């Protein structure tokens, strides 16, 4: 734990051995900030440490009385294949600085930039929603947007919002007698079988089964798996995260051969109803490329685009170097799509853990 005093607050850098001691104070700080996604919970750092072997760091600003007044969680992502990155935070849609003070904001980023130099990373990535002015942030990406939707008080009110096409597709799923199941680790195998299959079809390495197990074990009643079945076969699945007031779905998939059953539409209808049942105020569908296919899918439910402004301190290369749509990865994606699923489950987790 390293401190640096700049009146009227102190900047501390916590590591894996000291983060836990500050969690009660940090929880109090976050609880005063109203509705938020579970992505803002610093316990993600331990999930990434134990399941992805990332080194966790938490930069905290404290007042002179020892109260938290700002946070910046960071994961040091290292791999022999891609190099080293400092990210806030991998996998999640939202990260970066949490504070209401411009002075604290500046100090937190300044510390993160120094750490990026110290660790000799290729870049520092801060997944902000609004841009922060700092002279060392020399790159940005604004091609993605968050797709979010205010939730009504009841599923009946939600149903009335849908247009005829959405209603018909949900009804089609019901006519195929699809069933939905909610749960924790007892559904992990079925959830993972769908996710791994779909990721292979997309040409994308899949996270390890232990990663999703770690998420559910850490957040328990705030993280649950949804599995949609046709008879007994899992045909669609999702991970649902319930933050204080905001529900988000960071991972969801369906099997392409069952598209005629509208299993994916049926599942998303169930996900939205689940969030309403939990008295949530906002449903976050996740990020999408503006006007892309997933953007249009989410928009049909009533979701609206919220800007995503990822900011970078670039030390080596460009912002686009690690994006999956970079031309250099096109051939690798085509090869990946032809591999047996068992092979992708074996080698995929080691690849994806090193991607920021």
mmCIF file of C-alpha atoms in Angstrom:
data_model
loop_
_atom_site.group_PDB
_atom_site.id
_atom_site.type_symbol
_atom_site.label_atom_id
_atom_site.label_comp_id
_atom_site.label_asym_id
_atom_site.label_seq_id
_atom_site.Cartn_x
_atom_site.Cartn_y
_atom_site.Cartn_z
ATOM 1 C CA UNK A 1 0.000 0.000 0.000
ATOM 2 C CA UNK A 2 1.568 3.276 -1.141
ATOM 3 C CA UNK A 3 0.339 6.695 -0.085
ATOM 4 C CA UNK A 4 0.832 10.183 -1.432
ATOM 5 C CA UNK A 5 -0.525 13.268 0.327
ATOM 6 C CA UNK A 6 -2.002 16.134 -1.644
ATOM 7 C CA UNK A 7 -4.162 18.294 0.655
ATOM 8 C CA UNK A 8 -7.021 17.945 1.373
ATOM 9 C CA UNK A 9 -6.929 14.256 0.408
ATOM 10 C CA UNK A 10 -4.479 11.375 0.306
ATOM 11 C CA UNK A 11 -3.973 8.927 -2.553
ATOM 12 C CA UNK A 12 -3.428 5.280 -1.629
ATOM 13 C CA UNK A 13 -2.581 2.365 -3.905
ATOM 14 C CA UNK A 14 -3.920 -0.913 -2.525
ATOM 15 C CA UNK A 15 -2.796 -4.351 -3.664
ATOM 16 C CA UNK A 16 -4.339 -7.818 -3.245
ATOM 17 C CA UNK A 17 -3.252 -8.021 0.404
ATOM 18 C CA UNK A 18 -4.802 -4.705 1.473
ATOM 19 C CA UNK A 19 -7.885 -4.172 -0.714
ATOM 20 C CA UNK A 20 -10.106 -6.280 1.544
ATOM 21 C CA UNK A 21 -9.408 -4.093 4.579
ATOM 22 C CA UNK A 22 -10.871 -1.061 2.819
ATOM 23 C CA UNK A 23 -14.034 -2.718 1.478
ATOM 24 C CA UNK A 24 -16.365 -1.565 4.324
ATOM 25 C CA UNK A 25 -15.356 2.092 3.813
ATOM 26 C CA UNK A 26 -15.591 1.740 0.052
ATOM 27 C CA UNK A 27 -19.048 0.160 0.326
ATOM 28 C CA UNK A 28 -20.206 3.180 2.343
ATOM 29 C CA UNK A 29 -18.815 5.518 -0.310
ATOM 30 C CA UNK A 30 -20.519 3.670 -3.153
ATOM 31 C CA UNK A 31 -23.844 3.330 -1.327
ATOM 32 C CA UNK A 32 -24.183 7.117 -1.296
ATOM 33 C CA UNK A 33 -24.057 7.303 -5.088
ATOM 34 C CA UNK A 34 -27.550 6.031 -5.907
ATOM 35 C CA UNK A 35 -28.389 3.385 -8.535
ATOM 36 C CA UNK A 36 -25.346 1.740 -10.084
ATOM 37 C CA UNK A 37 -24.346 -1.405 -11.905
ATOM 38 C CA UNK A 38 -22.570 -4.262 -10.194
ATOM 39 C CA UNK A 39 -19.606 -3.445 -12.452
ATOM 40 C CA UNK A 40 -18.693 -0.743 -9.938
ATOM 41 C CA UNK A 41 -18.119 -3.237 -7.116
ATOM 42 C CA UNK A 42 -14.364 -3.527 -6.282
ATOM 43 C CA UNK A 43 -14.792 -7.250 -5.547
ATOM 44 C CA UNK A 44 -14.380 -7.792 -9.272
ATOM 45 C CA UNK A 45 -10.672 -7.301 -8.714
ATOM 46 C CA UNK A 46 -10.527 -10.508 -6.686
ATOM 47 C CA UNK A 47 -12.563 -12.377 -9.310
ATOM 48 C CA UNK A 48 -10.030 -11.376 -11.959
ATOM 49 C CA UNK A 49 -7.108 -12.255 -9.664
ATOM 50 C CA UNK A 50 -8.317 -15.746 -8.759
ATOM 51 C CA UNK A 51 -9.777 -16.808 -12.120
ATOM 52 C CA UNK A 52 -7.795 -14.856 -14.753
ATOM 53 C CA UNK A 53 -4.500 -14.372 -12.861
ATOM 54 C CA UNK A 54 -4.655 -10.591 -13.194
ATOM 55 C CA UNK A 55 -2.819 -8.482 -10.612
ATOM 56 C CA UNK A 56 -5.358 -6.251 -8.804
ATOM 57 C CA UNK A 57 -4.794 -2.626 -7.797
ATOM 58 C CA UNK A 58 -7.186 -0.172 -6.224
ATOM 59 C CA UNK A 59 -6.249 3.490 -6.163
ATOM 60 C CA UNK A 60 -8.237 5.227 -3.436
ATOM 61 C CA UNK A 61 -8.531 8.878 -2.445
ATOM 62 C CA UNK A 62 -9.191 9.480 1.254
ATOM 63 C CA UNK A 63 -10.169 12.662 3.048
ATOM 64 C CA UNK A 64 -8.120 13.858 6.004
ATOM 65 C CA UNK A 65 -10.617 11.995 8.219
ATOM 66 C CA UNK A 66 -10.004 8.716 6.385
ATOM 67 C CA UNK A 67 -13.234 8.612 4.362
ATOM 68 C CA UNK A 68 -13.199 7.432 0.762
ATOM 69 C CA UNK A 69 -13.724 10.255 -1.734
ATOM 70 C CA UNK A 70 -12.590 8.609 -4.958
ATOM 71 C CA UNK A 71 -11.722 5.241 -6.512
ATOM 72 C CA UNK A 72 -9.963 3.824 -9.523
ATOM 73 C CA UNK A 73 -9.845 -0.013 -9.732
ATOM 74 C CA UNK A 74 -7.235 -1.481 -12.085
ATOM 75 C CA UNK A 75 -6.289 -4.932 -13.349
ATOM 76 C CA UNK A 76 -2.804 -5.610 -14.662
ATOM 77 C CA UNK A 77 -3.388 -7.940 -17.627
ATOM 78 C CA UNK A 78 -0.304 -9.842 -18.794
ATOM 79 C CA UNK A 79 0.224 -12.466 -21.473
ATOM 80 C CA UNK A 80 3.108 -13.730 -23.548
ATOM 81 C CA UNK A 81 0.936 -13.390 -26.659
ATOM 82 C CA UNK A 82 -0.264 -9.779 -26.372
ATOM 83 C CA UNK A 83 1.873 -8.058 -23.755
ATOM 84 C CA UNK A 84 0.836 -6.068 -20.672
ATOM 85 C CA UNK A 85 -2.085 -3.704 -20.119
ATOM 86 C CA UNK A 86 -3.514 -1.768 -17.186
ATOM 87 C CA UNK A 87 -7.319 -1.826 -17.461
ATOM 88 C CA UNK A 88 -10.306 -0.503 -15.539
ATOM 89 C CA UNK A 89 -11.810 -3.022 -15.903
ATOM 90 C CA UNK A 90 -11.579 -5.998 -18.285
ATOM 91 C CA UNK A 91 -14.740 -7.925 -19.286
ATOM 92 C CA UNK A 92 -17.014 -5.229 -17.796
ATOM 93 C CA UNK A 93 -18.691 -2.457 -19.786
ATOM 94 C CA UNK A 94 -18.029 0.356 -17.332
ATOM 95 C CA UNK A 95 -14.968 1.241 -15.286
ATOM 96 C CA UNK A 96 -12.547 4.049 -14.606
ATOM 97 C CA UNK A 97 -12.637 6.844 -12.065
ATOM 98 C CA UNK A 98 -15.402 7.157 -9.454
ATOM 99 C CA UNK A 99 -15.488 10.570 -7.748
ATOM 100 C CA UNK A 100 -17.316 13.891 -7.730
ATOM 101 C CA UNK A 101 -14.138 15.974 -7.428
ATOM 102 C CA UNK A 102 -12.124 17.182 -10.421
ATOM 103 C CA UNK A 103 -9.003 17.437 -8.232
ATOM 104 C CA UNK A 104 -9.414 13.840 -7.024
ATOM 105 C CA UNK A 105 -10.152 12.750 -10.580
ATOM 106 C CA UNK A 106 -6.896 14.233 -11.804
ATOM 107 C CA UNK A 107 -4.868 12.742 -8.950
ATOM 108 C CA UNK A 108 -6.272 9.234 -9.451
ATOM 109 C CA UNK A 109 -5.445 9.280 -13.165
ATOM 110 C CA UNK A 110 -2.007 10.713 -12.468
ATOM 111 C CA UNK A 111 -1.254 7.783 -10.180
ATOM 112 C CA UNK A 112 -2.554 5.297 -12.763
ATOM 113 C CA UNK A 113 -0.328 6.839 -15.457
ATOM 114 C CA UNK A 114 2.712 6.500 -13.196
ATOM 115 C CA UNK A 115 1.811 2.847 -12.609
ATOM 116 C CA UNK A 116 1.483 2.285 -16.364
ATOM 117 C CA UNK A 117 5.025 3.595 -16.799
ATOM 118 C CA UNK A 118 6.295 1.534 -13.872
ATOM 119 C CA UNK A 119 4.756 -1.707 -15.200
ATOM 120 C CA UNK A 120 5.832 -0.908 -18.784
ATOM 121 C CA UNK A 121 2.366 -1.645 -20.193
ATOM 122 C CA UNK A 122 1.297 -1.050 -23.774
ATOM 123 C CA UNK A 123 -1.555 1.144 -22.617
ATOM 124 C CA UNK A 124 -3.752 2.231 -19.721
ATOM 125 C CA UNK A 125 -7.459 1.809 -20.547
ATOM 126 C CA UNK A 126 -10.195 3.599 -18.584
ATOM 127 C CA UNK A 127 -13.752 2.599 -19.522
ATOM 128 C CA UNK A 128 -15.444 5.913 -18.814
ATOM 129 C CA UNK A 129 -18.915 7.002 -19.849
ATOM 130 C CA UNK A 130 -18.060 10.699 -19.848
ATOM 131 C CA UNK A 131 -14.648 11.991 -20.966
ATOM 132 C CA UNK A 132 -12.225 13.246 -18.336
ATOM 133 C CA UNK A 133 -9.761 15.959 -19.204
ATOM 134 C CA UNK A 134 -6.189 14.931 -18.385
ATOM 135 C CA UNK A 135 -3.051 15.887 -20.278
ATOM 136 C CA UNK A 136 -1.660 12.322 -20.221
ATOM 137 C CA UNK A 137 -4.730 10.672 -21.754
ATOM 138 C CA UNK A 138 -3.747 10.668 -25.420
ATOM 139 C CA UNK A 139 -6.247 8.274 -27.003
ATOM 140 C CA UNK A 140 -9.971 7.499 -26.968
ATOM 141 C CA UNK A 141 -12.600 5.175 -28.423
ATOM 142 C CA UNK A 142 -16.189 6.322 -28.858
ATOM 143 C CA UNK A 143 -17.513 3.787 -31.382
ATOM 144 C CA UNK A 144 -19.435 1.842 -28.715
ATOM 145 C CA UNK A 145 -22.561 2.837 -26.812
ATOM 146 C CA UNK A 146 -24.316 1.413 -23.766
ATOM 147 C CA UNK A 147 -27.877 0.272 -24.444
ATOM 148 C CA UNK A 148 -30.077 0.946 -21.415
ATOM 149 C CA UNK A 149 -33.789 0.971 -20.724
ATOM 150 C CA UNK A 150 -35.847 2.361 -17.825
ATOM 151 C CA UNK A 151 -38.020 -0.380 -16.369
ATOM 152 C CA UNK A 152 -41.729 -0.051 -15.545
ATOM 153 C CA UNK A 153 -43.239 -1.321 -12.313
ATOM 154 C CA UNK A 154 -44.766 -4.498 -13.726
ATOM 155 C CA UNK A 155 -44.292 -7.060 -16.536
ATOM 156 C CA UNK A 156 -47.766 -6.101 -17.789
ATOM 157 C CA UNK A 157 -46.664 -2.514 -18.332
ATOM 158 C CA UNK A 158 -43.521 -3.749 -20.060
ATOM 159 C CA UNK A 159 -45.579 -5.941 -22.424
ATOM 160 C CA UNK A 160 -47.650 -2.935 -23.492
ATOM 161 C CA UNK A 161 -44.473 -1.106 -24.499
ATOM 162 C CA UNK A 162 -43.380 -3.760 -26.997
ATOM 163 C CA UNK A 163 -44.294 -3.406 -30.633
ATOM 164 C CA UNK A 164 -46.168 -6.153 -32.460
ATOM 165 C CA UNK A 165 -43.016 -7.785 -33.884
ATOM 166 C CA UNK A 166 -41.399 -8.255 -30.469
ATOM 167 C CA UNK A 167 -44.620 -9.615 -28.971
ATOM 168 C CA UNK A 168 -45.055 -12.090 -31.821
ATOM 169 C CA UNK A 169 -41.517 -13.406 -31.445
ATOM 170 C CA UNK A 170 -41.935 -13.897 -27.694
ATOM 171 C CA UNK A 171 -45.229 -15.700 -28.304
ATOM 172 C CA UNK A 172 -43.496 -17.922 -30.855
ATOM 173 C CA UNK A 173 -41.044 -19.002 -28.158
ATOM 174 C CA UNK A 174 -43.943 -19.776 -25.851
ATOM 175 C CA UNK A 175 -45.631 -21.867 -28.566
ATOM 176 C CA UNK A 176 -42.474 -23.972 -28.847
ATOM 177 C CA UNK A 177 -42.913 -24.679 -25.123
ATOM 178 C CA UNK A 178 -39.571 -23.225 -24.149
ATOM 179 C CA UNK A 179 -38.907 -23.211 -20.416
ATOM 180 C CA UNK A 180 -36.697 -20.979 -18.297
ATOM 181 C CA UNK A 181 -34.668 -21.832 -15.214
ATOM 182 C CA UNK A 182 -32.826 -19.535 -12.807
ATOM 183 C CA UNK A 183 -30.057 -20.512 -10.459
ATOM 184 C CA UNK A 184 -26.441 -20.523 -9.385
ATOM 185 C CA UNK A 185 -23.658 -23.072 -9.689
ATOM 186 C CA UNK A 186 -26.115 -25.915 -10.340
ATOM 187 C CA UNK A 187 -26.782 -24.332 -13.767
ATOM 188 C CA UNK A 188 -23.170 -23.522 -14.599
ATOM 189 C CA UNK A 189 -22.574 -26.545 -16.857
ATOM 190 C CA UNK A 190 -25.685 -25.890 -18.950
ATOM 191 C CA UNK A 191 -24.945 -22.160 -19.115
ATOM 192 C CA UNK A 192 -21.354 -22.785 -20.167
ATOM 193 C CA UNK A 193 -22.258 -25.340 -22.826
ATOM 194 C CA UNK A 194 -24.332 -22.709 -24.667
ATOM 195 C CA UNK A 195 -21.802 -19.891 -24.192
ATOM 196 C CA UNK A 196 -18.826 -21.979 -25.356
ATOM 197 C CA UNK A 197 -20.701 -23.197 -28.436
ATOM 198 C CA UNK A 198 -21.798 -19.725 -29.473
ATOM 199 C CA UNK A 199 -18.386 -18.147 -28.870
ATOM 200 C CA UNK A 200 -16.816 -20.763 -31.133
ATOM 201 C CA UNK A 201 -19.360 -19.949 -33.836
ATOM 202 C CA UNK A 202 -18.493 -16.259 -33.518
ATOM 203 C CA UNK A 203 -14.765 -16.980 -33.739
ATOM 204 C CA UNK A 204 -14.123 -15.642 -30.245
ATOM 205 C CA UNK A 205 -12.123 -17.362 -27.455
ATOM 206 C CA UNK A 206 -14.310 -18.256 -24.480
ATOM 207 C CA UNK A 207 -13.567 -17.485 -20.846
ATOM 208 C CA UNK A 208 -12.908 -20.448 -18.577
ATOM 209 C CA UNK A 209 -15.788 -22.120 -16.798
ATOM 210 C CA UNK A 210 -14.045 -21.174 -13.532
ATOM 211 C CA UNK A 211 -14.372 -17.480 -14.420
ATOM 212 C CA UNK A 212 -18.173 -17.602 -14.425
ATOM 213 C CA UNK A 213 -18.102 -19.819 -11.349
ATOM 214 C CA UNK A 214 -15.999 -17.175 -9.613
ATOM 215 C CA UNK A 215 -18.461 -14.422 -10.522
ATOM 216 C CA UNK A 216 -21.437 -16.322 -9.140
ATOM 217 C CA UNK A 217 -19.555 -17.440 -6.015
ATOM 218 C CA UNK A 218 -18.407 -13.886 -5.273
ATOM 219 C CA UNK A 219 -21.710 -12.085 -5.824
ATOM 220 C CA UNK A 220 -24.097 -14.966 -4.999
ATOM 221 C CA UNK A 221 -27.654 -13.561 -4.893
ATOM 222 C CA UNK A 222 -26.661 -10.622 -7.127
ATOM 223 C CA UNK A 223 -25.391 -12.879 -9.934
ATOM 224 C CA UNK A 224 -27.530 -15.610 -11.446
ATOM 225 C CA UNK A 225 -27.614 -17.827 -14.498
ATOM 226 C CA UNK A 226 -30.591 -18.053 -16.816
ATOM 227 C CA UNK A 227 -30.980 -21.192 -18.944
ATOM 228 C CA UNK A 228 -33.706 -21.584 -21.580
ATOM 229 C CA UNK A 229 -34.513 -25.149 -22.615
ATOM 230 C CA UNK A 230 -36.325 -26.831 -25.457
ATOM 231 C CA UNK A 231 -37.553 -29.972 -23.737
ATOM 232 C CA UNK A 232 -34.390 -30.787 -21.727
ATOM 233 C CA UNK A 233 -31.760 -29.254 -24.024
ATOM 234 C CA UNK A 234 -30.202 -25.862 -23.128
ATOM 235 C CA UNK A 235 -30.647 -23.640 -26.193
ATOM 236 C CA UNK A 236 -30.032 -20.159 -24.739
ATOM 237 C CA UNK A 237 -28.314 -18.854 -21.618
ATOM 238 C CA UNK A 238 -27.305 -15.624 -19.900
ATOM 239 C CA UNK A 239 -25.525 -14.239 -16.863
ATOM 240 C CA UNK A 240 -27.590 -11.598 -15.075
ATOM 241 C CA UNK A 241 -26.014 -9.153 -12.613
ATOM 242 C CA UNK A 242 -28.181 -7.148 -10.214
ATOM 243 C CA UNK A 243 -26.596 -3.969 -8.891
ATOM 244 C CA UNK A 244 -28.381 -1.464 -6.645
ATOM 245 C CA UNK A 245 -31.109 -0.340 -9.036
ATOM 246 C CA UNK A 246 -29.497 -1.540 -12.278
ATOM 247 C CA UNK A 247 -29.573 -5.020 -13.802
ATOM 248 C CA UNK A 248 -27.099 -5.844 -16.575
ATOM 249 C CA UNK A 249 -26.422 -8.813 -18.816
ATOM 250 C CA UNK A 250 -22.685 -8.999 -19.647
ATOM 251 C CA UNK A 251 -22.864 -12.444 -21.266
ATOM 252 C CA UNK A 252 -25.719 -14.032 -23.222
ATOM 253 C CA UNK A 253 -25.890 -16.532 -26.079
ATOM 254 C CA UNK A 254 -28.250 -18.784 -27.986
ATOM 255 C CA UNK A 255 -27.617 -21.721 -30.305
ATOM 256 C CA UNK A 256 -28.038 -20.725 -33.944
ATOM 257 C CA UNK A 257 -29.736 -23.932 -35.019
ATOM 258 C CA UNK A 258 -32.621 -23.090 -32.687
ATOM 259 C CA UNK A 259 -33.198 -19.581 -34.058
ATOM 260 C CA UNK A 260 -36.567 -20.653 -35.551
ATOM 261 C CA UNK A 261 -37.872 -21.162 -31.985
ATOM 262 C CA UNK A 262 -37.121 -17.494 -31.098
ATOM 263 C CA UNK A 263 -35.310 -18.777 -28.009
ATOM 264 C CA UNK A 264 -33.175 -15.623 -27.770
ATOM 265 C CA UNK A 265 -36.200 -13.298 -27.883
ATOM 266 C CA UNK A 266 -38.013 -15.437 -25.348
ATOM 267 C CA UNK A 267 -34.967 -15.328 -23.054
ATOM 268 C CA UNK A 268 -34.589 -11.554 -23.176
ATOM 269 C CA UNK A 269 -38.251 -11.151 -22.329
ATOM 270 C CA UNK A 270 -37.620 -13.322 -19.284
ATOM 271 C CA UNK A 271 -34.487 -11.341 -18.335
ATOM 272 C CA UNK A 272 -36.419 -8.077 -18.371
ATOM 273 C CA UNK A 273 -39.239 -9.544 -16.279
ATOM 274 C CA UNK A 274 -36.693 -10.871 -13.800
ATOM 275 C CA UNK A 275 -35.240 -7.397 -13.317
ATOM 276 C CA UNK A 276 -38.729 -5.968 -12.774
ATOM 277 C CA UNK A 277 -39.496 -8.672 -10.221
ATOM 278 C CA UNK A 278 -36.413 -7.508 -8.309
ATOM 279 C CA UNK A 279 -37.720 -3.896 -8.338
ATOM 280 C CA UNK A 280 -34.859 -2.646 -10.491
ATOM 281 C CA UNK A 281 -35.127 0.722 -12.227
ATOM 282 C CA UNK A 282 -32.821 0.226 -15.244
ATOM 283 C CA UNK A 283 -31.921 -2.692 -17.504
ATOM 284 C CA UNK A 284 -28.489 -2.513 -19.145
ATOM 285 C CA UNK A 285 -28.254 -4.644 -22.300
ATOM 286 C CA UNK A 286 -24.512 -4.035 -22.569
ATOM 287 C CA UNK A 287 -22.417 -2.178 -25.114
ATOM 288 C CA UNK A 288 -22.834 -2.293 -28.886
ATOM 289 C CA UNK A 289 -21.405 -0.666 -31.971
ATOM 290 C CA UNK A 290 -23.686 2.190 -32.989
ATOM 291 C CA UNK A 291 -26.160 1.009 -35.669
ATOM 292 C CA UNK A 292 -24.634 -2.486 -35.693
ATOM 293 C CA UNK A 293 -26.665 -5.732 -35.503
ATOM 294 C CA UNK A 294 -26.598 -6.015 -31.701
ATOM 295 C CA UNK A 295 -27.473 -2.313 -31.418
ATOM 296 C CA UNK A 296 -30.603 -2.899 -33.518
ATOM 297 C CA UNK A 297 -31.495 -6.026 -31.538
ATOM 298 C CA UNK A 298 -31.357 -4.119 -28.245
ATOM 299 C CA UNK A 299 -33.092 -1.026 -29.601
ATOM 300 C CA UNK A 300 -36.191 -3.039 -30.574
ATOM 301 C CA UNK A 301 -36.823 -3.696 -26.871
ATOM 302 C CA UNK A 302 -36.887 0.024 -26.113
ATOM 303 C CA UNK A 303 -33.257 0.516 -25.080
ATOM 304 C CA UNK A 304 -31.625 3.884 -25.711
ATOM 305 C CA UNK A 305 -27.992 4.603 -26.495
ATOM 306 C CA UNK A 306 -25.804 6.062 -23.728
ATOM 307 C CA UNK A 307 -22.302 7.184 -24.770
ATOM 308 C CA UNK A 308 -19.262 5.095 -23.887
ATOM 309 C CA UNK A 309 -16.037 7.089 -23.826
ATOM 310 C CA UNK A 310 -13.057 4.815 -23.263
ATOM 311 C CA UNK A 311 -9.884 6.784 -22.651
ATOM 312 C CA UNK A 312 -6.266 5.695 -22.995
ATOM 313 C CA UNK A 313 -2.748 6.524 -22.029
ATOM 314 C CA UNK A 314 -0.996 4.969 -25.013
ATOM 315 C CA UNK A 315 2.621 3.889 -24.621
ATOM 316 C CA UNK A 316 2.929 1.370 -27.471
ATOM 317 C CA UNK A 317 0.701 0.910 -30.513
ATOM 318 C CA UNK A 318 -2.779 2.285 -31.171
ATOM 319 C CA UNK A 319 -6.254 1.963 -29.642
ATOM 320 C CA UNK A 320 -7.414 -0.346 -32.448
ATOM 321 C CA UNK A 321 -4.581 -2.870 -32.073
ATOM 322 C CA UNK A 322 -6.505 -5.133 -29.667
ATOM 323 C CA UNK A 323 -9.982 -4.704 -31.124
ATOM 324 C CA UNK A 324 -11.454 -7.984 -32.452
ATOM 325 C CA UNK A 325 -12.471 -6.299 -35.729
ATOM 326 C CA UNK A 326 -8.860 -5.405 -36.547
ATOM 327 C CA UNK A 327 -7.956 -6.861 -39.976
ATOM 328 C CA UNK A 328 -5.002 -8.765 -38.527
ATOM 329 C CA UNK A 329 -7.386 -11.085 -36.641
ATOM 330 C CA UNK A 330 -9.701 -11.895 -39.556
ATOM 331 C CA UNK A 331 -7.907 -15.099 -40.572
ATOM 332 C CA UNK A 332 -7.564 -16.258 -36.956
ATOM 333 C CA UNK A 333 -11.330 -15.839 -36.461
ATOM 334 C CA UNK A 334 -12.081 -17.917 -39.550
ATOM 335 C CA UNK A 335 -9.819 -20.715 -38.318
ATOM 336 C CA UNK A 336 -11.287 -20.571 -34.822
ATOM 337 C CA UNK A 337 -14.814 -21.035 -36.145
ATOM 338 C CA UNK A 338 -13.799 -24.404 -37.627
ATOM 339 C CA UNK A 339 -12.225 -25.841 -34.463
ATOM 340 C CA UNK A 340 -13.995 -28.455 -32.334
ATOM 341 C CA UNK A 341 -15.706 -26.860 -29.332
ATOM 342 C CA UNK A 342 -13.666 -29.038 -26.957
ATOM 343 C CA UNK A 343 -10.463 -27.563 -28.398
ATOM 344 C CA UNK A 344 -11.698 -23.976 -28.034
ATOM 345 C CA UNK A 345 -12.640 -24.686 -24.404
ATOM 346 C CA UNK A 346 -9.117 -25.966 -23.806
ATOM 347 C CA UNK A 347 -7.035 -23.192 -25.395
ATOM 348 C CA UNK A 348 -9.525 -20.297 -25.448
ATOM 349 C CA UNK A 349 -9.394 -19.340 -21.758
ATOM 350 C CA UNK A 350 -5.605 -18.864 -21.810
ATOM 351 C CA UNK A 351 -5.927 -16.584 -24.849
ATOM 352 C CA UNK A 352 -8.850 -14.464 -23.660
ATOM 353 C CA UNK A 353 -7.424 -13.886 -20.176
ATOM 354 C CA UNK A 354 -4.653 -11.838 -21.825
ATOM 355 C CA UNK A 355 -6.971 -9.651 -23.910
ATOM 356 C CA UNK A 356 -7.791 -6.291 -22.254
#
